[in-house]
XYZ file of C-alpha atoms in Angstrom:
718
model
C -23.724 -5.030 33.862
C -26.139 -5.418 30.919
C -24.978 -4.398 27.473
C -26.418 -1.016 26.370
C -28.717 -0.972 23.362
C -27.022 -0.166 20.063
C -27.731 3.071 18.201
C -30.586 2.650 15.748
C -30.543 5.573 13.325
C -33.827 6.740 11.844
C -34.985 5.285 8.561
C -35.498 7.938 5.894
C -36.249 5.876 2.791
C -34.816 7.158 -0.470
C -35.650 5.504 -3.779
C -32.716 4.975 -6.142
C -33.455 4.048 -9.761
C -30.969 3.040 -12.458
C -31.475 0.985 -15.634
C -35.078 0.449 -14.642
C -34.063 -1.156 -11.341
C -35.423 0.238 -8.088
C -33.550 0.199 -4.766
C -34.679 1.668 -1.464
C -31.963 3.020 0.812
C -33.223 3.723 4.331
C -29.973 5.362 5.446
C -28.857 7.366 2.404
C -29.202 10.512 4.516
C -25.974 9.632 6.335
C -23.988 10.832 3.312
C -24.875 14.421 4.258
C -22.158 15.253 6.755
C -23.700 18.721 7.233
C -26.755 17.087 8.810
C -26.247 17.413 12.606
C -27.795 13.973 13.049
C -24.865 12.380 11.214
C -22.154 13.484 13.620
C -24.446 12.767 16.571
C -24.984 9.247 15.289
C -21.256 8.604 14.765
C -20.550 9.828 18.285
C -23.267 7.499 19.586
C -21.679 4.603 17.681
C -18.315 5.346 19.275
C -19.875 5.508 22.729
C -21.628 2.189 22.138
C -18.447 0.524 20.880
C -16.562 1.777 23.924
C -19.268 0.584 26.322
C -19.548 -2.872 24.758
C -15.752 -3.212 24.698
C -15.353 -2.131 28.330
C -15.013 -5.743 29.585
C -11.916 -6.101 27.380
C -10.309 -2.862 28.620
C -7.741 -4.719 30.722
C -7.008 -7.067 27.813
C -6.555 -4.092 25.503
C -4.023 -2.573 27.896
C -2.208 -5.888 28.204
C -2.053 -6.269 24.432
C -0.826 -2.707 23.979
C 1.879 -3.226 26.610
C 2.952 -6.444 24.872
C 3.184 -4.719 21.507
C 5.237 -1.804 22.782
C 7.494 -4.098 24.814
C 8.506 -5.989 21.654
C 9.378 -2.862 19.681
C 12.707 -1.070 19.857
C 11.184 2.363 20.216
C 14.451 4.235 19.750
C 15.788 2.853 16.512
C 17.805 3.714 13.430
C 17.311 2.605 9.844
C 20.224 1.360 7.770
C 21.656 4.442 6.004
C 21.708 4.634 2.228
C 24.353 6.563 0.355
C 23.601 9.220 -2.247
C 26.720 11.046 -3.373
C 28.391 12.780 -0.446
C 25.588 12.046 2.028
C 24.171 9.013 3.809
C 20.433 9.233 4.510
C 18.421 7.463 7.207
C 15.434 7.773 9.526
C 15.274 7.198 13.227
C 12.662 7.022 15.952
C 12.794 7.979 19.607
C 11.002 6.436 22.553
C 7.625 8.040 23.378
C 7.632 10.075 20.145
C 4.980 9.274 17.561
C 6.736 10.031 14.289
C 9.966 9.531 12.382
C 12.964 11.861 12.216
C 14.631 12.135 8.791
C 18.386 12.673 8.905
C 21.608 12.671 6.941
C 25.306 12.540 7.719
C 28.421 12.901 5.567
C 29.078 9.682 3.687
C 32.349 7.897 4.407
C 35.216 8.297 1.951
C 36.031 5.636 -0.590
C 32.611 5.173 -2.154
C 31.231 2.671 0.377
C 27.519 2.032 0.028
C 26.639 3.754 3.294
C 29.373 3.174 5.816
C 27.204 0.992 8.036
C 28.658 -1.965 9.907
C 26.693 -5.190 9.423
C 24.495 -5.577 12.491
C 22.378 -8.665 12.034
C 20.662 -9.470 15.349
C 23.496 -8.066 17.454
C 21.653 -4.789 18.097
C 18.504 -6.282 19.574
C 17.605 -4.359 22.705
C 20.391 -1.821 22.188
C 19.110 1.647 21.483
C 21.451 3.230 18.909
C 22.458 6.826 19.625
C 22.230 9.435 16.878
C 25.512 9.718 14.953
C 27.595 12.671 16.176
C 27.770 14.260 12.717
C 24.021 14.014 12.105
C 21.973 16.714 10.412
C 18.233 16.556 11.077
C 16.519 17.194 7.757
C 12.927 16.894 8.974
C 11.462 16.026 12.364
C 7.875 14.887 11.863
C 7.211 15.236 15.601
C 7.819 18.980 15.411
C 5.594 19.283 12.344
C 2.823 17.286 14.062
C 2.813 19.394 17.240
C -0.627 20.791 17.948
C -2.404 18.550 15.430
C -4.630 15.617 16.305
C -3.702 14.004 13.001
C -0.503 14.231 10.977
C 0.758 12.504 7.861
C 3.850 13.172 5.794
C 2.597 12.924 2.223
C 5.987 13.194 0.587
C 9.617 14.200 1.112
C 11.656 15.157 -1.967
C 15.362 15.949 -2.035
C 16.918 17.948 -4.860
C 19.566 16.197 -7.020
C 22.452 18.175 -5.489
C 20.866 17.551 -2.063
C 20.629 21.205 -1.106
C 16.840 21.515 -0.840
C 14.104 19.421 0.743
C 10.403 19.773 -0.044
C 7.783 18.061 2.074
C 3.995 17.712 2.047
C 1.859 17.499 5.195
C -1.755 16.510 5.833
C -3.337 17.350 9.196
C -6.902 16.114 8.590
C -6.647 12.747 6.849
C -8.300 14.148 3.711
C -5.031 13.644 1.759
C -4.796 17.283 0.681
C -1.331 18.568 1.497
C 0.579 21.745 2.212
C 4.107 21.899 0.779
C 7.075 23.663 2.379
C 10.675 23.913 1.163
C 13.866 24.011 3.241
C 17.396 25.052 2.320
C 19.446 22.276 3.908
C 22.681 24.264 3.659
C 21.332 27.040 5.884
C 18.518 25.231 7.688
C 16.131 28.028 6.727
C 12.645 27.452 5.324
C 11.688 29.311 2.186
C 8.720 31.657 2.652
C 6.294 30.050 0.204
C 3.475 27.687 1.169
C 1.866 25.635 -1.597
C -1.638 24.486 -0.652
C -3.961 21.828 -2.058
C -1.257 19.455 -3.268
C -1.639 15.709 -3.823
C 1.114 13.079 -3.569
C 4.138 13.498 -5.847
C 6.996 15.996 -5.426
C 10.065 16.133 -7.682
C 12.917 18.602 -8.018
C 14.457 19.315 -11.379
C 18.246 19.188 -11.739
C 18.596 22.978 -11.800
C 17.942 23.034 -7.996
C 15.465 25.857 -8.542
C 12.370 24.067 -9.854
C 9.870 21.837 -8.060
C 7.132 19.835 -9.802
C 3.991 18.774 -7.958
C 0.453 17.544 -8.686
C -2.961 18.921 -7.804
C -6.245 16.999 -7.439
C -9.649 17.924 -8.798
C -12.877 18.001 -6.793
C -13.039 14.191 -6.963
C -9.542 13.937 -5.387
C -8.081 12.822 -8.725
C -4.565 14.136 -9.325
C -5.130 15.690 -12.733
C -2.631 18.532 -13.083
C 1.157 18.876 -13.064
C 2.471 22.211 -11.780
C 5.913 23.832 -11.843
C 7.117 26.038 -8.992
C 10.173 28.280 -9.033
C 11.826 28.318 -5.607
C 11.543 31.659 -3.846
C 8.575 32.866 -5.918
C 4.916 33.187 -4.854
C 2.869 30.030 -5.498
C 0.417 32.226 -7.371
C 3.037 32.493 -10.099
C 3.309 28.707 -10.507
C 2.767 27.291 -13.984
C 0.336 24.493 -14.858
C 2.406 22.278 -17.158
C -0.184 19.602 -17.931
C -3.867 18.903 -17.344
C -5.278 15.406 -17.808
C -8.862 15.778 -18.973
C -9.771 12.085 -19.049
C -11.369 11.380 -15.662
C -10.216 7.757 -15.796
C -6.564 8.849 -15.637
C -4.443 10.264 -12.835
C -1.142 12.177 -12.952
C 2.056 11.206 -11.133
C 5.542 12.667 -11.348
C 8.977 11.186 -10.734
C 12.622 11.381 -11.718
C 14.944 8.779 -13.201
C 17.535 7.266 -10.908
C 20.393 9.050 -12.655
C 18.568 12.400 -12.232
C 18.635 12.898 -15.994
C 14.891 13.100 -16.681
C 11.652 14.148 -15.058
C 8.955 11.562 -15.815
C 5.217 12.257 -15.827
C 3.050 9.165 -15.760
C -0.608 9.362 -16.824
C -2.392 6.164 -15.874
C -5.761 4.542 -15.489
C -6.195 1.088 -13.962
C -5.371 -0.605 -17.287
C -3.627 1.971 -19.488
C -0.628 4.264 -19.081
C 1.310 6.927 -20.941
C 4.622 8.529 -19.928
C 5.968 11.960 -20.830
C 9.461 13.239 -20.089
C 11.747 16.250 -20.161
C 15.444 16.755 -19.385
C 15.796 17.453 -15.668
C 18.400 20.138 -16.404
C 15.940 22.023 -18.623
C 12.650 21.986 -16.684
C 11.013 24.681 -18.816
C 11.174 22.566 -21.974
C 7.966 21.047 -23.335
C 7.147 17.508 -22.295
C 7.651 14.746 -24.880
C 5.665 11.519 -24.953
C 7.330 8.108 -24.940
C 4.431 6.246 -26.539
C 0.838 7.516 -26.797
C -1.717 5.639 -24.741
C -3.438 2.597 -26.146
C -6.269 0.958 -24.256
C -5.010 -1.934 -22.136
C -1.292 -1.189 -22.650
C 0.749 -0.222 -19.585
C 4.382 0.734 -19.296
C 6.797 2.273 -16.802
C 10.396 3.157 -17.428
C 13.840 4.005 -16.148
C 16.885 5.458 -17.874
C 20.321 3.940 -18.345
C 22.902 6.520 -19.478
C 25.543 4.022 -20.630
C 23.594 1.599 -22.803
C 24.278 2.578 -26.368
C 23.563 1.610 -29.933
C 23.671 3.159 -33.354
C 20.373 4.937 -32.620
C 21.190 6.364 -29.175
C 23.330 9.413 -30.089
C 25.026 9.331 -26.703
C 21.814 9.779 -24.687
C 21.556 6.214 -23.403
C 18.381 4.173 -23.457
C 15.067 4.013 -21.689
C 14.368 0.641 -20.060
C 10.660 -0.137 -20.304
C 8.571 -2.642 -18.343
C 5.400 -3.253 -20.351
C 2.552 -5.660 -20.966
C 2.486 -4.873 -24.703
C 2.303 -8.347 -26.279
C 3.306 -9.756 -22.875
C 0.447 -10.196 -20.383
C 2.834 -10.761 -17.473
C 5.113 -7.874 -18.547
C 8.524 -7.942 -20.177
C 11.624 -5.758 -20.294
C 12.239 -3.661 -23.407
C 14.584 -0.802 -24.272
C 14.352 2.212 -26.555
C 16.659 5.057 -27.613
C 16.012 8.343 -25.830
C 16.115 10.233 -29.107
C 13.201 8.261 -30.614
C 11.548 6.231 -27.853
C 8.235 5.328 -29.526
C 6.927 1.761 -29.730
C 8.417 0.993 -33.191
C 11.895 1.394 -31.670
C 11.350 -0.849 -28.649
C 13.513 -3.974 -28.534
C 13.417 -6.932 -26.173
C 16.122 -6.980 -23.491
C 15.231 -10.196 -21.646
C 13.304 -13.101 -23.189
C 9.686 -13.081 -22.082
C 8.461 -15.924 -19.860
C 4.636 -15.987 -19.618
C 4.849 -17.917 -16.329
C 6.810 -15.124 -14.619
C 5.379 -11.701 -13.744
C 7.890 -8.842 -14.013
C 6.951 -6.335 -11.307
C 9.800 -3.868 -11.816
C 13.507 -3.246 -12.192
C 16.397 -1.527 -10.429
C 19.024 0.032 -12.697
C 22.771 0.041 -12.059
C 25.643 0.992 -14.320
C 26.739 -2.622 -14.797
C 23.693 -4.614 -13.684
C 19.935 -4.792 -13.660
C 17.887 -6.251 -10.813
C 14.573 -7.782 -11.901
C 11.792 -8.051 -9.317
C 9.531 -10.915 -10.330
C 6.780 -13.272 -9.216
C 6.790 -16.960 -9.975
C 4.410 -19.569 -8.533
C 2.999 -17.026 -6.116
C 6.339 -15.975 -4.617
C 8.357 -12.785 -5.035
C 11.944 -13.193 -6.192
C 14.916 -11.184 -7.461
C 17.136 -12.029 -10.397
C 20.238 -10.081 -11.419
C 21.433 -9.468 -14.964
C 25.079 -8.616 -15.673
C 25.055 -6.015 -18.435
C 28.603 -6.981 -19.410
C 27.012 -10.036 -21.009
C 26.248 -8.478 -24.353
C 23.846 -11.292 -25.276
C 21.605 -10.417 -22.305
C 20.074 -13.869 -22.560
C 17.899 -15.425 -19.881
C 20.781 -17.761 -19.060
C 22.829 -14.749 -17.918
C 20.305 -14.006 -15.158
C 21.019 -15.409 -11.718
C 18.612 -15.513 -8.747
C 19.248 -14.264 -5.228
C 18.740 -17.236 -2.942
C 16.454 -16.926 0.103
C 16.371 -19.231 3.147
C 12.612 -19.884 3.405
C 10.080 -20.999 0.839
C 7.181 -19.020 2.339
C 8.766 -15.577 2.315
C 9.091 -12.422 0.279
C 11.732 -9.972 -0.952
C 11.481 -6.412 -2.168
C 13.609 -3.540 -3.391
C 15.398 -1.427 -0.808
C 16.657 2.127 -1.330
C 19.290 2.022 -4.087
C 20.261 5.616 -4.770
C 23.658 5.104 -6.438
C 23.687 4.223 -10.122
C 27.394 3.390 -10.180
C 27.370 0.713 -7.529
C 27.722 -3.046 -7.644
C 25.679 -3.414 -4.441
C 21.942 -4.071 -4.439
C 20.084 -3.205 -1.251
C 17.073 -5.476 -0.760
C 14.807 -6.480 2.096
C 13.527 -9.869 3.145
C 10.901 -11.203 5.521
C 8.691 -14.197 6.170
C 5.822 -14.882 8.538
C 8.365 -15.993 11.163
C 11.454 -13.917 10.256
C 11.442 -10.178 10.994
C 12.179 -7.609 8.311
C 15.811 -7.969 7.286
C 18.005 -5.589 5.283
C 20.662 -7.068 3.004
C 23.389 -5.743 0.740
C 24.021 -8.032 -2.212
C 27.294 -7.797 -4.127
C 26.169 -8.427 -7.682
C 29.717 -9.105 -8.867
C 30.639 -11.717 -6.247
C 27.048 -12.912 -5.744
C 27.256 -12.703 -1.960
C 24.688 -11.254 0.441
C 25.445 -9.487 3.733
C 22.844 -9.068 6.472
C 22.958 -5.468 7.707
C 20.035 -5.422 10.103
C 17.211 -7.622 11.274
C 14.424 -5.713 12.955
C 14.738 -6.358 16.679
C 11.943 -8.048 18.611
C 12.612 -7.200 22.225
C 12.100 -9.857 24.828
C 13.435 -12.434 22.413
C 11.929 -13.897 19.285
C 12.978 -17.381 18.316
C 11.778 -18.170 14.780
C 12.337 -21.863 15.509
C 9.335 -21.776 17.891
C 7.049 -21.003 14.963
C 6.094 -22.724 11.755
C 4.958 -21.442 8.375
C 3.658 -23.228 5.306
C 1.954 -22.724 1.972
C -1.212 -24.733 1.380
C -3.713 -24.681 -1.456
C -7.491 -24.489 -1.217
C -9.561 -25.854 -4.082
C -12.342 -23.562 -5.200
C -15.720 -24.586 -6.558
C -14.447 -24.000 -10.108
C -11.383 -26.195 -9.490
C -8.885 -23.323 -9.205
C -6.317 -23.806 -6.453
C -5.887 -20.779 -4.198
C -2.667 -20.343 -2.184
C -2.810 -19.788 1.571
C 0.186 -18.719 3.677
C 0.012 -19.952 7.275
C 1.842 -19.247 10.532
C 1.411 -20.962 13.890
C 3.381 -21.751 17.021
C 4.970 -25.180 17.070
C 2.848 -26.379 20.002
C -0.483 -25.446 18.375
C -2.716 -28.485 17.941
C -4.038 -29.299 14.475
C -7.232 -30.947 15.626
C -9.796 -28.287 14.769
C -9.680 -26.653 18.202
C -7.274 -23.787 17.477
C -8.622 -20.292 16.829
C -7.619 -18.782 13.493
C -7.614 -15.434 11.743
C -7.957 -15.375 7.952
C -6.898 -12.138 6.242
C -7.716 -11.159 2.659
C -7.634 -8.254 0.216
C -7.926 -9.329 -3.425
C -8.069 -6.157 -5.525
C -6.012 -3.736 -7.622
C -3.408 -6.458 -8.321
C -2.079 -5.787 -4.828
C -0.109 -8.688 -3.374
C -0.476 -9.485 0.322
C 2.879 -11.135 0.865
C 3.909 -13.270 3.863
C 5.797 -10.788 6.056
C 6.480 -10.708 9.775
C 4.626 -8.561 12.302
C 5.595 -8.494 15.969
C 2.051 -7.268 16.726
C 0.694 -10.547 15.371
C 2.592 -12.518 18.041
C -0.070 -11.468 20.557
C -2.462 -13.725 18.648
C -0.138 -16.545 17.669
C 1.306 -16.873 21.175
C -2.257 -17.344 22.421
C -2.735 -20.316 20.135
C -3.976 -18.618 16.951
C -3.265 -19.828 13.459
C -2.692 -16.830 11.187
C -3.560 -17.254 7.504
C -3.287 -15.075 4.398
C -5.713 -15.889 1.598
C -4.049 -15.023 -1.738
C -7.321 -14.715 -3.607
C -7.947 -13.784 -7.225
C -8.009 -10.052 -7.797
C -4.618 -9.735 -6.118
C -1.266 -9.912 -7.851
C 0.368 -12.838 -6.091
C 0.058 -15.177 -9.087
C 0.675 -12.632 -11.834
C -1.523 -10.545 -14.104
C -3.926 -13.396 -15.079
C -4.679 -13.876 -11.360
C -5.662 -10.227 -11.123
C -7.756 -10.300 -14.288
C -9.651 -13.323 -12.936
C -10.858 -11.278 -9.957
C -12.045 -7.955 -11.326
C -15.037 -6.549 -13.226
C -17.529 -9.302 -14.114
C -15.215 -11.892 -12.507
C -15.115 -10.121 -9.136
C -17.176 -12.847 -7.475
C -14.144 -15.152 -7.822
C -12.449 -13.100 -5.102
C -15.191 -13.896 -2.621
C -15.462 -17.553 -3.673
C -11.702 -17.964 -3.200
C -11.825 -16.547 0.330
C -14.672 -18.888 1.209
C -12.675 -21.799 -0.242
C -9.727 -20.822 1.948
C -11.938 -20.698 5.035
C -13.369 -24.143 4.266
C -9.869 -25.491 3.704
C -8.761 -24.276 7.146
C -11.700 -26.122 8.688
C -11.434 -29.285 6.591
C -7.653 -29.508 7.115
C -8.061 -29.424 10.892
C -6.607 -25.994 11.512
C -9.732 -24.540 13.109
C -13.551 -24.647 13.241
C -16.233 -22.131 12.224
C -16.829 -21.417 15.908
C -13.203 -20.189 16.209
C -12.516 -18.642 12.802
C -12.300 -14.841 12.409
C -12.074 -12.991 9.062
C -10.331 -9.650 8.577
C -9.926 -7.214 5.692
C -9.580 -3.490 5.048
C -10.757 -1.068 2.354
C -11.225 -3.205 -0.783
C -10.561 -6.100 1.591
C -13.536 -4.788 3.554
C -15.659 -5.262 0.441
C -14.405 -8.851 0.467
C -15.421 -9.274 4.116
C -18.853 -7.752 3.460
C -19.568 -9.945 0.461
C -18.426 -13.100 2.276
C -20.599 -12.177 5.271
C -23.617 -12.405 2.963
C -22.468 -15.532 1.135
C -21.123 -17.736 3.937
C -21.763 -16.236 7.384
C -21.851 -19.707 8.921
C -18.110 -20.180 8.364
C -17.047 -17.462 10.820
C -17.663 -16.533 14.425
C -16.531 -12.937 13.905
C -15.361 -10.494 11.247
C -13.280 -7.316 11.242
C -13.942 -4.899 8.371
C -11.738 -1.803 8.468
C -12.776 1.248 6.412
C -14.745 -1.202 4.221
C -15.877 -0.397 0.686
C -19.345 -1.880 1.117
C -21.870 0.380 -0.620
C -20.104 -0.250 -3.904
C -23.023 0.164 -6.269
C -24.141 3.538 -4.928
C -20.610 4.906 -4.947
C -19.777 3.643 -8.417
C -22.993 5.203 -9.770
C -21.911 8.640 -8.514
C -19.306 10.031 -10.895
C -18.882 13.110 -8.664
C -17.696 11.042 -5.706
C -13.955 10.883 -5.019
C -12.129 8.347 -7.204
C -15.289 6.867 -8.778
C -14.340 7.332 -12.443
C -10.792 6.132 -11.729
C -12.269 2.986 -10.200
C -14.559 1.972 -13.062
C -11.811 -0.113 -14.678
C -11.482 -2.075 -11.436
C -15.111 -2.608 -10.426
C -17.168 -1.718 -13.487
C -19.194 1.291 -14.631
C -22.753 0.700 -13.429
C -23.805 4.199 -14.482
C -23.425 3.513 -18.213
C -23.350 -0.288 -18.417
C -26.443 -2.281 -17.355
C -24.369 -5.474 -17.238
C -21.921 -3.861 -14.816
C -24.846 -2.651 -12.730
C -26.232 -6.180 -12.586
C -23.029 -7.924 -11.592
C -22.140 -5.307 -9.007
C -25.599 -5.430 -7.474
C -25.318 -9.232 -7.281
C -22.495 -9.011 -4.719
C -22.466 -5.444 -3.328
C -22.318 -6.035 0.451
C -24.800 -3.296 1.391
C -27.346 -4.282 -1.233
C -27.277 -7.955 -0.261
C -27.734 -7.705 3.489
C -30.684 -9.937 4.336
C -32.497 -11.289 7.355
C -30.099 -14.043 8.442
C -27.677 -14.723 11.303
C -24.401 -12.818 10.820
C -21.071 -13.221 12.590
C -20.159 -10.770 15.318
C -18.604 -7.730 13.632
C -16.206 -4.880 14.275
C -16.286 -2.138 11.631
C -14.095 0.975 11.440
C -14.445 4.262 9.565
C -12.765 7.667 9.200
C -14.851 10.823 9.022
C -12.348 12.512 6.670
C -11.705 9.437 4.540
C -11.493 10.448 0.837
C -11.205 6.851 -0.390
C -14.078 5.080 1.384
C -16.556 7.634 2.658
C -17.507 7.228 6.309
C -21.155 6.772 5.403
C -20.522 3.430 3.682
C -19.559 1.556 6.875
C -22.043 3.609 8.928
C -24.987 2.679 6.680
C -23.847 -0.935 6.466
C -23.724 -1.283 10.245
C -27.250 0.118 10.544
C -28.563 -2.319 7.934
C -26.767 -5.295 9.532
C -28.330 -4.483 12.897
C -31.775 -4.265 11.365
C -31.291 -7.595 9.576
C -29.993 -9.463 12.622
C -31.006 -7.576 15.794
C -29.601 -10.284 18.064
C -26.080 -9.941 16.667
C -23.433 -7.595 18.017
C -22.076 -5.112 15.454
C -19.656 -2.397 16.533
C -18.685 0.734 14.600
C -15.594 2.683 15.637
C -15.297 5.916 13.650
C -12.188 8.107 13.827
C -13.621 11.627 13.830
C -10.321 13.376 13.140
C -8.632 11.187 10.553
C -9.129 9.471 7.213
C -8.555 6.191 5.429
C -5.313 5.277 7.168
C -6.686 5.541 10.698
C -4.746 7.136 13.578
C -1.513 8.679 12.343
C 0.902 8.323 15.261
C 2.570 4.964 15.802
C 1.481 4.678 19.458
C -2.103 5.511 18.526
C -1.945 2.955 15.713
C -0.753 0.317 18.192
C -3.621 1.195 20.531
C -6.037 0.773 17.644
C -4.522 -2.624 16.872
C -4.841 -3.627 20.523
C -8.541 -2.730 20.353
C -9.001 -4.872 17.238
C -7.071 -7.845 18.620
C -9.002 -7.700 21.897
C -12.203 -7.974 19.850
C -10.742 -10.933 17.931
C -9.636 -12.732 21.094
C -12.914 -12.135 22.914
C -14.815 -13.439 19.890
C -13.197 -16.857 20.289
C -13.558 -16.887 24.075
C -10.081 -15.681 25.034
C -10.798 -12.711 27.269
C -8.310 -13.310 30.108
């Protein structure tokens, strides 16, 4: 059956002028979602994508069945103790969403009362504990909605109340409800138009939340009194600077409410005692351009200047590009009173800390790898020599902080994974320096890590910089250039794409694929300098690094251009779009999910969601001609030209507040016009936003669709 013709939306040229430069956009009209032609076009794109993908329908079903068969659908997380309760989530077979639960904690102060499970539970569906209390069942909340997302779940310090935020459109605007967990009754008030961030004060009667402005920037902090009409809520703070957003949290010991005001490169934190939520906020240290800091509170660290209030522990880049740990007295926490807690090492990035009564856990990055070191606070010198690392079994792996709710514990909960080892939950006794495996995520049907290999290799860029690549392949995969490969990249916002396991990925690797992560500049894998080298006027380094990684895979015999597929999402979609213009010959296909591709137009529009917040990441082309020039030099949409392009699959979300649907829609139209012989598919979710389908089964179906496209692109269509 012949392939149907692709949709070709009408050209309605619009002239765009900035800094004396003239651009013509034939498809600018797609940004008007009230135009009936827009929705009609998106529906036509979906119909075309479905028709073209029809030959892979059986493969999609096979992939979906494989994915589901590997997943323990009825499962239970490892509980975490907080006072008299142990908290956990569980899932049930055939149900899309999680169920949030608690049970009475065991006596004696055990971390959570869980028996170490390791791999022993693989294939065994754990029953709900008999003394379980369901706090929140997302499946009930999602009933009747085509889309559902839980935007936050906050528990009050005494664990009597729960507040949760729900989004049923994908636009990331939430409705908040509150439940009395002692009675199971919901309070009558509904709080609408809320962004992420919910925090109870210690009085059990006050809830703080944030609201966004018209550009979806969280700019206000509000205070709600439980049981009162939301119309009586009090606006506590308004952030007028459009480059800053507002977030709210609480210290681990529940002593303080923290309000963080942050841009991409600058932050400022305010606080108030959680027991006195009506008090005015106090600032830790006023903002200074380029200085960032976040903090925790330790109630037991004292000094002559503490007056019994303990100290704030501050992670900052002030005079430390890769961040260092400082402390300050609560009574006078400004910068002149900050003192170094751990000697600064410029080769090590400090990502964050976990506070315990007798220990600190430091989450760091060194040589491109995440690690944890533990500091015993009984060592009054607090020297670097008193820090000890937590050992991990694989070089190409990652670790991260687990839920650690108890301040007065000697046990650190952390999680571990690699490209070949599933997500694993450990408890680490910081006193005895021993780790206990509590759970390794089951892979049903059997997963033998020994059948797979992983490695870290380095690609040399045109400027001589070596770029790390994490690789996974099955042991019987030939390294003679014949294997298909998928190269994934992101490279923005200092976000690190770490080497973690995915059972979904086995559907590629078991069919002979090499899977590769390109740790390009603009990400955070190699510390703050790595990020700085891939943003603003240096953004092109991100794209050059990805191209260098692709060439390395070919030159090292892993694959060939005829069998190499690129994939990225959101800012990673900008990466894919730029690389498609710069080196299309290196790839047979590309997947760009919710891609940020019309960067220049969006960044010129300060009324668009998130634009002003993003200027510190991408540049401000509205006010800065130099920023306009460098962004135009690589903006994927502006640089589409008449040339052969790889086969492409592009996704979008009609309600996406982060990357507007019209960016990928316009890009697809322009790609088709530039290379009419090429196949470009657009799949637009008409009832969701940036994150795609919300239910886990729908998300797996979406992944099956993507992987079928990837496999068919390299000739594996079964």
